[in-house]
């Protein structure tokens, strides 16, 4: 399961709640409740795998709540509908969300590609690689689309 805790986010040094248009399709506030909808893997900018987000529990859906004070909680439910939640602090600067899990020093970053009143799309990670057969360089990334609930 991959919710926003895997990507972390929230208030900003430049923009306390992620609002305003600072480029990259950012026209709304991240403050609110977000539910993952779609997972897409890209290779060299081309989608190679796309699938709906799979909520493991039929009666409860994973979601993340971002608060204006720079804190968030991510809620994930396993196949037995048991809840796992994690509290994080977050900042947003230059469309990058940086989060730290409460009580740890583990920091994670994700890039905001789209943020408006209904949709949040983040790029969870990107890495460069070299083809094993011919040495051709490339890059891979994962994007997750959320809807505001």
Coordinates of N, CA and C in Angstrom, one line a residue, residues 1-5 32-36 53 55 60-67 72-78 82-88 149:
X1 N 0.8 -1.2 0.0 CA 0.0 0.0 0.0 C 0.9 1.2 0.0
X2 N 0.5 2.2 -0.7 CA 1.2 3.5 -0.8 C 0.3 4.7 -0.6
X3 N 0.3 5.3 0.5 CA -0.4 6.5 0.7 C 0.5 7.7 0.8
X4 N 0.0 8.8 1.2 CA 0.8 10.0 1.2 C 1.9 9.9 2.3
X5 N 1.8 9.0 3.2 CA 2.9 8.9 4.2 C 4.1 8.4 3.5
X32 N -6.5 19.1 3.8 CA -7.7 18.4 3.6 C -7.4 16.9 3.6
X33 N -8.4 16.1 3.2 CA -8.4 14.7 3.3 C -8.3 14.1 1.8
X34 N -7.2 13.3 1.6 CA -6.9 12.8 0.2 C -6.9 11.3 0.2
X35 N -7.5 10.8 -0.9 CA -7.6 9.3 -1.0 C -6.9 8.9 -2.4
X36 N -6.0 7.9 -2.3 CA -5.3 7.5 -3.5 C -6.3 6.9 -4.5
X53 N -5.7 2.4 -7.8 CA -5.1 2.1 -6.4 C -5.9 1.0 -5.8
X55 N -7.3 -0.6 -2.7 CA -7.6 -0.6 -1.2 C -7.8 -2.0 -0.7
X60 N -13.2 0.1 4.4 CA -12.5 1.3 4.7 C -11.4 1.6 3.7
X61 N -11.3 2.8 3.3 CA -10.3 3.2 2.2 C -9.1 3.9 2.8
X62 N -7.9 3.7 2.3 CA -6.7 4.4 2.7 C -6.9 5.9 2.4
X63 N -6.4 6.7 3.3 CA -6.4 8.2 3.0 C -5.4 8.9 3.9
X64 N -5.1 10.1 3.6 CA -4.2 10.9 4.3 C -4.9 12.3 4.6
X65 N -4.7 12.8 5.8 CA -5.2 14.1 6.1 C -4.1 15.1 6.4
X66 N -4.1 16.2 5.6 CA -3.1 17.2 5.8 C -3.7 18.4 6.6
X67 N -3.0 18.9 7.6 CA -3.5 20.0 8.4 C -2.7 21.2 8.1
X72 N 0.4 15.9 9.4 CA -0.6 15.0 8.6 C -0.6 13.7 9.3
X73 N -1.7 12.9 9.0 CA -1.8 11.6 9.4 C -2.2 10.7 8.2
X74 N -1.5 9.6 8.0 CA -1.8 8.7 6.9 C -2.5 7.5 7.5
X75 N -3.6 7.1 7.0 CA -4.4 5.9 7.4 C -4.4 4.8 6.4
X76 N -3.9 3.7 6.7 CA -3.9 2.5 5.8 C -4.6 1.3 6.5
X77 N -5.4 0.6 5.7 CA -6.1 -0.5 6.2 C -5.6 -1.8 5.5
X78 N -5.3 -2.8 6.3 CA -4.9 -4.1 5.7 C -6.1 -4.9 5.2
X82 N -7.7 -3.9 9.5 CA -7.0 -3.4 10.7 C -6.3 -2.1 10.3
X83 N -6.4 -1.1 11.1 CA -5.9 0.2 10.8 C -4.4 0.4 11.2
X84 N -3.6 0.9 10.3 CA -2.3 1.3 10.6 C -2.2 2.8 10.3
X85 N -1.9 3.6 11.2 CA -1.8 5.1 11.0 C -0.4 5.6 11.4
X86 N 0.0 6.6 10.7 CA 1.3 7.2 11.0 C 1.1 8.8 11.0
X87 N 1.7 9.4 12.0 CA 1.7 10.9 12.1 C 3.0 11.4 11.6
X88 N 2.9 12.5 10.8 CA 4.1 13.1 10.2 C 4.0 14.6 10.3
X149 N -11.4 14.1 -0.6 CA -12.7 13.5 -0.1 C -13.2 14.3 1.1

